[in-house]
PDB file of C-alpha atoms in Angstrom:
ATOM      1  CA  MET A   1      13.632   6.036 -44.557  1.00 87.00           C
ATOM      2  CA  SER A   2      16.141   5.324 -41.567  1.00 89.00           C
ATOM      3  CA  THR A   3      16.738   1.663 -40.596  1.00 96.00           C
ATOM      4  CA  LEU A   4      18.499   0.461 -37.397  1.00 95.00           C
ATOM      5  CA  GLY A   5      19.473  -3.103 -36.367  1.00 96.00           C
ATOM      6  CA  THR A   6      18.304  -4.432 -32.935  1.00 97.00           C
ATOM      7  CA  GLU A   7      21.683  -3.738 -31.250  1.00 95.00           C
ATOM      8  CA  GLN A   8      21.678  -0.103 -32.789  1.00 95.00           C
ATOM      9  CA  LEU A   9      18.099   0.529 -31.614  1.00 93.00           C
ATOM     10  CA  LEU A  10      19.058  -0.562 -28.024  1.00 94.00           C
ATOM     11  CA  ALA A  11      22.161   1.643 -28.116  1.00 96.00           C
ATOM     12  CA  LYS A  12      20.262   4.757 -29.028  1.00 93.00           C
ATOM     13  CA  LYS A  13      20.039   7.363 -26.303  1.00 92.00           C
ATOM     14  CA  PHE A  14      16.803   8.900 -25.301  1.00 91.00           C
ATOM     15  CA  THR A  15      16.507  11.607 -22.646  1.00 95.00           C
ATOM     16  CA  ARG A  16      14.250  10.757 -19.928  1.00 97.00           C
ATOM     17  CA  LEU A  17      12.724  13.173 -17.409  1.00 98.00           C
ATOM     18  CA  GLU A  18      13.618  12.525 -13.680  1.00 98.00           C
ATOM     19  CA  LEU A  19      10.200  13.038 -12.331  1.00 98.00           C
ATOM     20  CA  SER A  20       9.696  13.262  -8.667  1.00 97.00           C
ATOM     21  CA  ASP A  21       8.362  10.239  -7.005  1.00 95.00           C
ATOM     22  CA  GLU A  22       4.874  11.569  -6.607  1.00 94.00           C
ATOM     23  CA  TRP A  23       4.733  11.953 -10.464  1.00 98.00           C
ATOM     24  CA  SER A  24       6.771   8.873 -11.802  1.00 97.00           C
ATOM     25  CA  GLY A  25       4.090   6.326 -10.680  1.00 97.00           C
ATOM     26  CA  THR A  26       1.383   8.134 -12.876  1.00 98.00           C
ATOM     27  CA  MET A  27       3.627   9.311 -15.855  1.00 98.00           C
ATOM     28  CA  GLY A  28       6.121   6.467 -15.960  1.00 97.00           C
ATOM     29  CA  ASN A  29       9.546   6.650 -17.434  1.00 97.00           C
ATOM     30  CA  LEU A  30       8.523   9.708 -19.331  1.00 98.00           C
ATOM     31  CA  ALA A  31      10.762  10.857 -22.303  1.00 97.00           C
ATOM     32  CA  GLU A  32      11.891  14.335 -22.755  1.00 98.00           C
ATOM     33  CA  VAL A  33       9.405  14.826 -25.746  1.00 98.00           C
ATOM     34  CA  PHE A  34       5.943  13.488 -26.049  1.00 98.00           C
ATOM     35  CA  MET A  35       2.316  13.863 -27.075  1.00 98.00           C
ATOM     36  CA  ILE A  36      -0.203  13.050 -24.397  1.00 98.00           C
ATOM     37  CA  ILE A  37      -3.834  14.017 -23.888  1.00 98.00           C
ATOM     38  CA  ILE A  38      -5.764  14.626 -20.649  1.00 98.00           C
ATOM     39  CA  TYR A  39      -9.410  14.758 -20.653  1.00 98.00           C
ATOM     40  CA  GLY A  40     -12.529  14.444 -18.388  1.00 98.00           C
ATOM     41  CA  GLU A  41     -15.924  15.824 -18.057  1.00 97.00           C
ATOM     42  CA  SER A  42     -16.573  19.317 -16.889  1.00 95.00           C
ATOM     43  CA  GLY A  43     -15.809  19.917 -13.010  1.00 95.00           C
ATOM     44  CA  GLU A  44     -13.902  16.660 -12.491  1.00 97.00           C
ATOM     45  CA  GLY A  45     -10.578  18.215 -12.028  1.00 97.00           C
ATOM     46  CA  LYS A  46      -8.727  17.822 -15.404  1.00 98.00           C
ATOM     47  CA  THR A  47      -7.532  21.424 -15.460  1.00 97.00           C
ATOM     48  CA  GLU A  48      -6.371  21.251 -11.929  1.00 98.00           C
ATOM     49  CA  PHE A  49      -4.421  18.172 -12.730  1.00 98.00           C
ATOM     50  CA  CYS A  50      -2.872  19.977 -15.745  1.00 98.00           C
ATOM     51  CA  TYR A  51      -1.703  22.948 -13.385  1.00 98.00           C
ATOM     52  CA  GLN A  52       0.027  20.456 -11.257  1.00 98.00           C
ATOM     53  CA  LEU A  53       1.559  18.678 -14.187  1.00 98.00           C
ATOM     54  CA  ALA A  54       2.790  22.079 -15.577  1.00 98.00           C
ATOM     55  CA  LYS A  55       4.478  22.851 -12.379  1.00 98.00           C
ATOM     56  CA  GLU A  56       6.401  19.529 -12.438  1.00 98.00           C
ATOM     57  CA  LEU A  57       7.432  19.921 -16.037  1.00 98.00           C
ATOM     58  CA  SER A  58       8.630  23.489 -15.420  1.00 98.00           C
ATOM     59  CA  ARG A  59      11.512  21.778 -13.632  1.00 98.00           C
ATOM     60  CA  PHE A  60      12.786  20.619 -17.035  1.00 98.00           C
ATOM     61  CA  GLY A  61      12.083  23.539 -19.283  1.00 98.00           C
ATOM     62  CA  ASN A  62       9.908  26.542 -20.105  1.00 98.00           C
ATOM     63  CA  VAL A  63       6.097  25.914 -20.177  1.00 98.00           C
ATOM     64  CA  LYS A  64       3.566  27.612 -22.460  1.00 98.00           C
ATOM     65  CA  TRP A  65      -0.128  27.327 -21.697  1.00 98.00           C
ATOM     66  CA  MET A  66      -2.415  28.105 -24.722  1.00 98.00           C
ATOM     67  CA  GLY A  67      -5.880  29.203 -23.369  1.00 98.00           C
ATOM     68  CA  TYR A  68      -8.052  28.516 -26.412  1.00 98.00           C
ATOM     69  CA  GLU A  69     -10.995  28.248 -24.030  1.00 96.00           C
ATOM     70  CA  THR A  70     -10.484  30.852 -21.325  1.00 94.00           C
ATOM     71  CA  GLY A  71      -7.791  33.188 -22.300  1.00 95.00           C
ATOM     72  CA  HIS A  72      -6.568  35.293 -19.435  1.00 96.00           C
ATOM     73  CA  ALA A  73      -9.581  34.449 -17.231  1.00 96.00           C
ATOM     74  CA  ALA A  74     -10.153  34.869 -13.445  1.00 97.00           C
ATOM     75  CA  SER A  75     -10.462  31.144 -13.171  1.00 96.00           C
ATOM     76  CA  ILE A  76      -6.857  30.794 -14.640  1.00 96.00           C
ATOM     77  CA  GLN A  77      -5.558  33.367 -12.165  1.00 97.00           C
ATOM     78  CA  ASP A  78      -7.080  31.394  -9.360  1.00 97.00           C
ATOM     79  CA  GLY A  79      -5.654  28.088 -10.488  1.00 97.00           C
ATOM     80  CA  VAL A  80      -2.219  29.688 -10.734  1.00 97.00           C
ATOM     81  CA  ALA A  81      -2.389  30.978  -7.228  1.00 98.00           C
ATOM     82  CA  ARG A  82      -3.918  27.876  -5.807  1.00 97.00           C
ATOM     83  CA  ASN A  83      -1.074  25.828  -7.095  1.00 98.00           C
ATOM     84  CA  SER A  84       1.769  28.175  -6.265  1.00 98.00           C
ATOM     85  CA  LEU A  85       2.856  28.758  -9.939  1.00 98.00           C
ATOM     86  CA  LYS A  86       4.164  32.226  -9.309  1.00 98.00           C
ATOM     87  CA  GLY A  87       7.823  32.646 -10.249  1.00 98.00           C
ATOM     88  CA  LEU A  88       7.955  29.495 -12.264  1.00 98.00           C
ATOM     89  CA  PRO A  89       8.984  29.592 -16.012  1.00 98.00           C
ATOM     90  CA  ILE A  90       5.342  29.294 -17.297  1.00 98.00           C
ATOM     91  CA  THR A  91       3.701  31.781 -19.458  1.00 98.00           C
ATOM     92  CA  TRP A  92      -0.097  32.133 -20.370  1.00 98.00           C
ATOM     93  CA  ASP A  93      -1.272  32.935 -23.821  1.00 98.00           C
ATOM     94  CA  ASP A  94      -4.800  34.154 -25.101  1.00 97.00           C
ATOM     95  CA  PRO A  95      -4.558  32.908 -28.655  1.00 97.00           C
ATOM     96  CA  TRP A  96      -7.751  34.779 -29.585  1.00 96.00           C
ATOM     97  CA  ASP A  97      -6.173  38.244 -28.625  1.00 95.00           C
ATOM     98  CA  GLU A  98      -4.449  38.657 -32.104  1.00 93.00           C
ATOM     99  CA  LYS A  99      -1.897  41.466 -31.731  1.00 94.00           C
ATOM    100  CA  PRO A 100      -1.116  43.692 -34.878  1.00 96.00           C
ATOM    101  CA  LYS A 101       2.254  42.009 -35.175  1.00 94.00           C
ATOM    102  CA  ASP A 102       0.661  38.487 -34.826  1.00 94.00           C
ATOM    103  CA  LYS A 103      -1.860  39.499 -37.442  1.00 96.00           C
ATOM    104  CA  LYS A 104       0.952  40.673 -39.821  1.00 97.00           C
ATOM    105  CA  ALA A 105       2.904  37.508 -39.351  1.00 97.00           C
ATOM    106  CA  ILE A 106      -0.076  35.142 -39.993  1.00 97.00           C
ATOM    107  CA  ASP A 107      -1.152  37.138 -43.147  1.00 97.00           C
ATOM    108  CA  ALA A 108       2.316  37.031 -44.532  1.00 97.00           C
ATOM    109  CA  PHE A 109       2.904  33.264 -43.765  1.00 97.00           C
ATOM    110  CA  VAL A 110       3.185  31.156 -46.787  1.00 97.00           C
ATOM    111  CA  PRO A 111       2.127  27.589 -45.757  1.00 96.00           C
ATOM    112  CA  PRO A 112       4.220  24.597 -46.692  1.00 96.00           C
ATOM    113  CA  ALA A 113       2.683  22.608 -49.441  1.00 97.00           C
ATOM    114  CA  ASP A 114       2.029  19.776 -47.097  1.00 97.00           C
ATOM    115  CA  MET A 115       0.441  21.822 -44.338  1.00 98.00           C
ATOM    116  CA  PRO A 116      -3.112  20.720 -43.865  1.00 98.00           C
ATOM    117  CA  MET A 117      -5.971  23.254 -43.774  1.00 97.00           C
ATOM    118  CA  SER A 118      -9.388  22.959 -42.791  1.00 95.00           C
ATOM    119  CA  LYS A 119     -12.643  24.694 -43.877  1.00 95.00           C
ATOM    120  CA  ASN A 120     -12.681  26.718 -40.576  1.00 96.00           C
ATOM    121  CA  ILE A 121     -10.732  29.884 -41.284  1.00 95.00           C
ATOM    122  CA  ASN A 122     -10.468  30.906 -37.573  1.00 96.00           C
ATOM    123  CA  ALA A 123      -9.048  27.374 -36.843  1.00 97.00           C
ATOM    124  CA  ASN A 124      -6.458  27.722 -39.590  1.00 97.00           C
ATOM    125  CA  ARG A 125      -5.250  31.180 -38.164  1.00 97.00           C
ATOM    126  CA  LEU A 126      -4.914  29.647 -34.685  1.00 98.00           C
ATOM    127  CA  PHE A 127      -3.042  26.668 -36.215  1.00 98.00           C
ATOM    128  CA  ILE A 128      -0.578  28.895 -38.217  1.00 98.00           C
ATOM    129  CA  ALA A 129      -0.064  31.160 -35.122  1.00 98.00           C
ATOM    130  CA  LEU A 130       0.711  28.097 -33.043  1.00 98.00           C
ATOM    131  CA  TYR A 131       3.090  26.698 -35.723  1.00 98.00           C
ATOM    132  CA  LEU A 132       4.909  30.155 -35.783  1.00 98.00           C
ATOM    133  CA  GLN A 133       5.185  30.323 -32.035  1.00 98.00           C
ATOM    134  CA  MET A 134       6.507  26.731 -31.664  1.00 98.00           C
ATOM    135  CA  SER A 135       8.998  27.259 -34.516  1.00 98.00           C
ATOM    136  CA  LYS A 136      10.800  30.254 -32.668  1.00 97.00           C
ATOM    137  CA  ALA A 137      14.262  29.355 -31.727  1.00 94.00           C
ATOM    138  CA  LYS A 138      13.790  30.019 -27.862  1.00 94.00           C
ATOM    139  CA  SER A 139      10.233  28.852 -27.827  1.00 98.00           C
ATOM    140  CA  ALA A 140       8.865  26.938 -24.822  1.00 98.00           C
ATOM    141  CA  LYS A 141       9.700  23.220 -24.267  1.00 98.00           C
ATOM    142  CA  TYR A 142       6.256  22.166 -23.017  1.00 98.00           C
ATOM    143  CA  TRP A 143       2.936  23.230 -24.357  1.00 98.00           C
ATOM    144  CA  PHE A 144      -0.429  22.915 -22.885  1.00 98.00           C
ATOM    145  CA  LEU A 145      -3.345  23.318 -25.412  1.00 98.00           C
ATOM    146  CA  ASP A 146      -6.469  24.116 -23.350  1.00 97.00           C
ATOM    147  CA  SER A 147      -8.328  22.722 -25.221  1.00 97.00           C
ATOM    148  CA  ALA A 148      -8.251  20.571 -28.243  1.00 98.00           C
ATOM    149  CA  ASP A 149     -11.983  21.044 -28.517  1.00 97.00           C
ATOM    150  CA  ALA A 150     -11.661  24.750 -28.641  1.00 97.00           C
ATOM    151  CA  THR A 151      -8.845  24.958 -31.160  1.00 97.00           C
ATOM    152  CA  GLY A 152     -10.967  23.461 -34.052  1.00 97.00           C
ATOM    153  CA  PHE A 153      -7.903  21.633 -35.267  1.00 98.00           C
ATOM    154  CA  THR A 154      -8.455  18.605 -37.517  1.00 98.00           C
ATOM    155  CA  GLU A 155      -6.932  15.198 -37.065  1.00 98.00           C
ATOM    156  CA  GLN A 156      -4.616  15.896 -39.897  1.00 98.00           C
ATOM    157  CA  GLN A 157      -3.480  19.158 -38.498  1.00 98.00           C
ATOM    158  CA  VAL A 158      -2.645  17.620 -35.138  1.00 98.00           C
ATOM    159  CA  LEU A 159      -0.608  14.781 -36.781  1.00 98.00           C
ATOM    160  CA  TRP A 160       1.246  17.245 -38.998  1.00 98.00           C
ATOM    161  CA  LEU A 161       2.011  19.407 -36.226  1.00 98.00           C
ATOM    162  CA  TRP A 162       3.430  16.480 -34.130  1.00 98.00           C
ATOM    163  CA  ALA A 163       5.486  15.483 -37.014  1.00 98.00           C
ATOM    164  CA  GLN A 164       7.262  18.966 -37.114  1.00 98.00           C
ATOM    165  CA  PHE A 165       8.048  18.990 -33.334  1.00 98.00           C
ATOM    166  CA  LYS A 166       8.208  15.336 -32.095  1.00 96.00           C
ATOM    167  CA  LYS A 167      12.025  15.575 -31.613  1.00 95.00           C
ATOM    168  CA  LYS A 168      11.836  18.843 -29.793  1.00 97.00           C
ATOM    169  CA  LYS A 169       8.699  19.499 -27.853  1.00 98.00           C
ATOM    170  CA  GLY A 170       6.310  17.920 -25.250  1.00 98.00           C
ATOM    171  CA  VAL A 171       2.697  18.610 -26.106  1.00 98.00           C
ATOM    172  CA  ILE A 172      -0.159  18.126 -23.663  1.00 98.00           C
ATOM    173  CA  TYR A 173      -3.661  18.442 -24.999  1.00 98.00           C
ATOM    174  CA  ILE A 174      -6.545  19.057 -22.641  1.00 98.00           C
ATOM    175  CA  ALA A 175      -9.992  17.794 -23.876  1.00 98.00           C
ATOM    176  CA  HIS A 176     -13.482  17.312 -22.920  1.00 98.00           C
ATOM    177  CA  GLY A 177     -14.521  13.756 -22.147  1.00 98.00           C
ATOM    178  CA  GLU A 178     -17.580  11.435 -22.153  1.00 96.00           C
ATOM    179  CA  GLY A 179     -17.069   8.596 -19.604  1.00 93.00           C
ATOM    180  CA  LYS A 180     -13.651   6.976 -20.174  1.00 93.00           C
ATOM    181  CA  LYS A 181     -13.262   8.254 -23.854  1.00 97.00           C
ATOM    182  CA  PRO A 182     -12.437  11.768 -25.258  1.00 98.00           C
ATOM    183  CA  LEU A 183     -15.563  13.575 -26.512  1.00 97.00           C
ATOM    184  CA  LYS A 184     -14.474  14.584 -30.063  1.00 97.00           C
ATOM    185  CA  ALA A 185     -13.056  12.513 -32.812  1.00 97.00           C
ATOM    186  CA  VAL A 186      -9.907  14.726 -32.925  1.00 98.00           C
ATOM    187  CA  SER A 187      -9.266  14.106 -29.256  1.00 98.00           C
ATOM    188  CA  ARG A 188      -9.754  10.329 -29.734  1.00 98.00           C
ATOM    189  CA  ALA A 189      -7.147  10.514 -32.561  1.00 98.00           C
ATOM    190  CA  ILE A 190      -4.682  12.315 -30.329  1.00 98.00           C
ATOM    191  CA  GLU A 191      -4.968   9.589 -27.699  1.00 98.00           C
ATOM    192  CA  PHE A 192      -4.659   6.846 -30.304  1.00 98.00           C
ATOM    193  CA  TYR A 193      -1.430   8.268 -31.870  1.00 98.00           C
ATOM    194  CA  GLY A 194      -0.164   9.830 -28.750  1.00 98.00           C
ATOM    195  CA  ASP A 195       2.107   8.533 -25.970  1.00 98.00           C
ATOM    196  CA  ALA A 196      -0.446   8.603 -23.286  1.00 98.00           C
ATOM    197  CA  GLY A 197      -4.164   9.140 -22.365  1.00 98.00           C
ATOM    198  CA  ILE A 198      -5.195  10.114 -18.821  1.00 98.00           C
ATOM    199  CA  VAL A 199      -8.779  10.526 -17.797  1.00 98.00           C
ATOM    200  CA  VAL A 200      -9.581  12.648 -14.751  1.00 98.00           C
ATOM    201  CA  LYS A 201     -12.905  11.689 -12.923  1.00 98.00           C
ATOM    202  CA  SER A 202     -13.900  12.658  -9.327  1.00 97.00           C
ATOM    203  CA  PHE A 203     -10.506  14.489  -8.959  1.00 98.00           C
ATOM    204  CA  ILE A 204      -8.594  11.480  -9.560  1.00 98.00           C
ATOM    205  CA  ALA A 205      -6.321  11.152 -12.604  1.00 98.00           C
ATOM    206  CA  ARG A 206      -6.145   7.699 -14.037  1.00 98.00           C
ATOM    207  CA  PRO A 207      -3.963   6.681 -16.936  1.00 98.00           C
ATOM    208  CA  LEU A 208      -5.746   4.588 -19.428  1.00 97.00           C
ATOM    209  CA  LYS A 209      -2.942   4.330 -21.921  1.00 97.00           C
ATOM    210  CA  SER A 210       0.765   4.856 -21.586  1.00 97.00           C
ATOM    211  CA  ARG A 211       3.789   4.000 -23.557  1.00 97.00           C
ATOM    212  CA  PHE A 212       6.041   4.899 -20.821  1.00 97.00           C
ATOM    213  CA  GLY A 213       4.543   2.752 -18.191  1.00 95.00           C
ATOM    214  CA  GLY A 214       3.149   4.376 -14.853  1.00 92.00           C
ATOM    215  CA  PHE A 215      -0.471   3.492 -14.369  1.00 94.00           C
ATOM    216  CA  LYS A 216      -0.899   4.681 -10.720  1.00 96.00           C
ATOM    217  CA  PRO A 217      -3.852   6.852 -10.177  1.00 97.00           C
ATOM    218  CA  ARG A 218      -3.040  10.344  -8.935  1.00 97.00           C
ATOM    219  CA  VAL A 219      -5.387  12.141  -6.485  1.00 97.00           C
ATOM    220  CA  VAL A 220      -5.832  15.812  -7.610  1.00 98.00           C
ATOM    221  CA  PHE A 221      -7.713  17.209  -4.668  1.00 96.00           C
ATOM    222  CA  GLU A 222      -8.082  14.656  -1.831  1.00 96.00           C
ATOM    223  CA  ASP A 223     -10.941  16.201   0.106  1.00 96.00           C
ATOM    224  CA  LYS A 224     -13.214  16.438  -2.953  1.00 96.00           C
ATOM    225  CA  ALA A 225     -12.017  13.166  -4.271  1.00 97.00           C
ATOM    226  CA  ARG A 226     -12.956  11.394  -0.992  1.00 95.00           C
ATOM    227  CA  GLU A 227     -16.337  13.038  -1.196  1.00 96.00           C
ATOM    228  CA  LEU A 228     -17.021  12.005  -4.756  1.00 96.00           C
ATOM    229  CA  ASP A 229     -15.343   8.536  -4.764  1.00 95.00           C
ATOM    230  CA  PRO A 230     -15.144   7.146  -1.191  1.00 94.00           C
ATOM    231  CA  LEU A 231     -14.621   3.453  -2.537  1.00 92.00           C
ATOM    232  CA  PHE A 232     -11.423   4.502  -4.060  1.00 93.00           C
ATOM    233  CA  PHE A 233     -10.006   5.347  -0.657  1.00 93.00           C
ATOM    234  CA  GLU A 234     -11.354   2.415   1.301  1.00 90.00           C
ATOM    235  CA  LYS A 235      -8.660   0.094  -0.097  1.00 80.00           C
ATOM    236  CA  ILE A 236      -5.948   2.703   0.310  1.00 82.00           C
ATOM    237  CA  ASP A 237      -6.980   3.403   3.886  1.00 81.00           C
ATOM    238  CA  GLU A 238      -7.084  -0.216   4.652  1.00 80.00           C
ATOM    239  CA  ALA A 239      -3.657  -0.938   3.051  1.00 75.00           C
ATOM    240  CA  ASN A 240      -2.195   1.976   5.181  1.00 79.00           C
ATOM    241  CA  LYS A 241      -3.821   0.568   8.219  1.00 80.00           C
ATOM    242  CA  ASN A 242      -2.353  -2.752   7.727  1.00 76.00           C
ATOM    243  CA  GLN A 243       1.100  -1.401   6.968  1.00 76.00           C
ATOM    244  CA  ALA A 244       1.158   0.873  10.008  1.00 66.00           C
ATOM    245  CA  PRO A 245       3.515  -0.425  12.642  1.00 70.00           C
ATOM    246  CA  LYS A 246       1.718  -1.748  15.775  1.00 64.00           C
ATOM    247  CA  LYS A 247       2.439   0.062  18.957  1.00 64.00           C
ATOM    248  CA  LYS A 248       4.431  -1.756  21.518  1.00 63.00           C
ATOM    249  CA  LYS A 249       2.725  -2.311  24.876  1.00 62.00           C
ATOM    250  CA  LYS A 250       4.553  -0.663  27.547  1.00 63.00           C
ATOM    251  CA  GLU A 251       6.232  -2.972  29.975  1.00 63.00           C
ATOM    252  CA  LYS A 252       5.068  -2.638  33.521  1.00 63.00           C
ATOM    253  CA  ALA A 253       7.835  -1.520  35.876  1.00 61.00           C
ATOM    254  CA  PRO A 254       8.723  -4.252  38.411  1.00 61.00           C
ATOM    255  CA  LYS A 255       7.262  -3.925  41.819  1.00 61.00           C
ATOM    256  CA  VAL A 256       9.885  -2.828  44.533  1.00 56.00           C
ATOM    257  CA  THR A 257       9.554  -4.887  47.640  1.00 52.00           C
ATOM    258  CA  ASP A 258      11.403  -4.325  50.783  1.00 47.00           C
TER     259      ASP A 258
END
């Protein structure tokens, strides 16, 4: 157990990400390492939001996208092209495509005594593979797990993994939602124990929980968002209208008389 006095705690240094203005309002004073969850119902824009977030985080370190749901699908290719991710330090994994060297490493791995295992053998293999990848000396700084639902990981596994890497990595879970809550129990646990929970609905990302501040909604795709949630934009458009500087009336030129 490590104990600090108040003055010592306040003097402790934490690295913060200097996010661009368009992101700091939503993500707040984001620490270099974190665990967050982004969720929403199908077709509401959560994956698109994550592509955009991956682009922003790639400014601060390598990014790894674990495609538990889609692997190397055409939809992922389209998302990469649509968000101009080419040339950025982002790599894309299909965790289900177990190569011979991966199989050998997983089979030879002796789990630590405290590593939790589930009754799902496939989920355990995925969990071990992820742990081995994240443990590599030059592994990525930021990890997108798409999705928490598809991994089959248990709440105990998620918490154990975070305990191993909470001083080194940023972990972003993508999950299915139901209304304003994650759909599955494991995803609700991630939101409860994690640093932030962001729900994406109608192509608008809304932080519902954040330990770093930043509760400003972010529009993921404006044309679609305006179509699905016009009321959201009424207030914005009215505010912009009121803030717009009024045009000065042109002064009439004085009449010239003889």
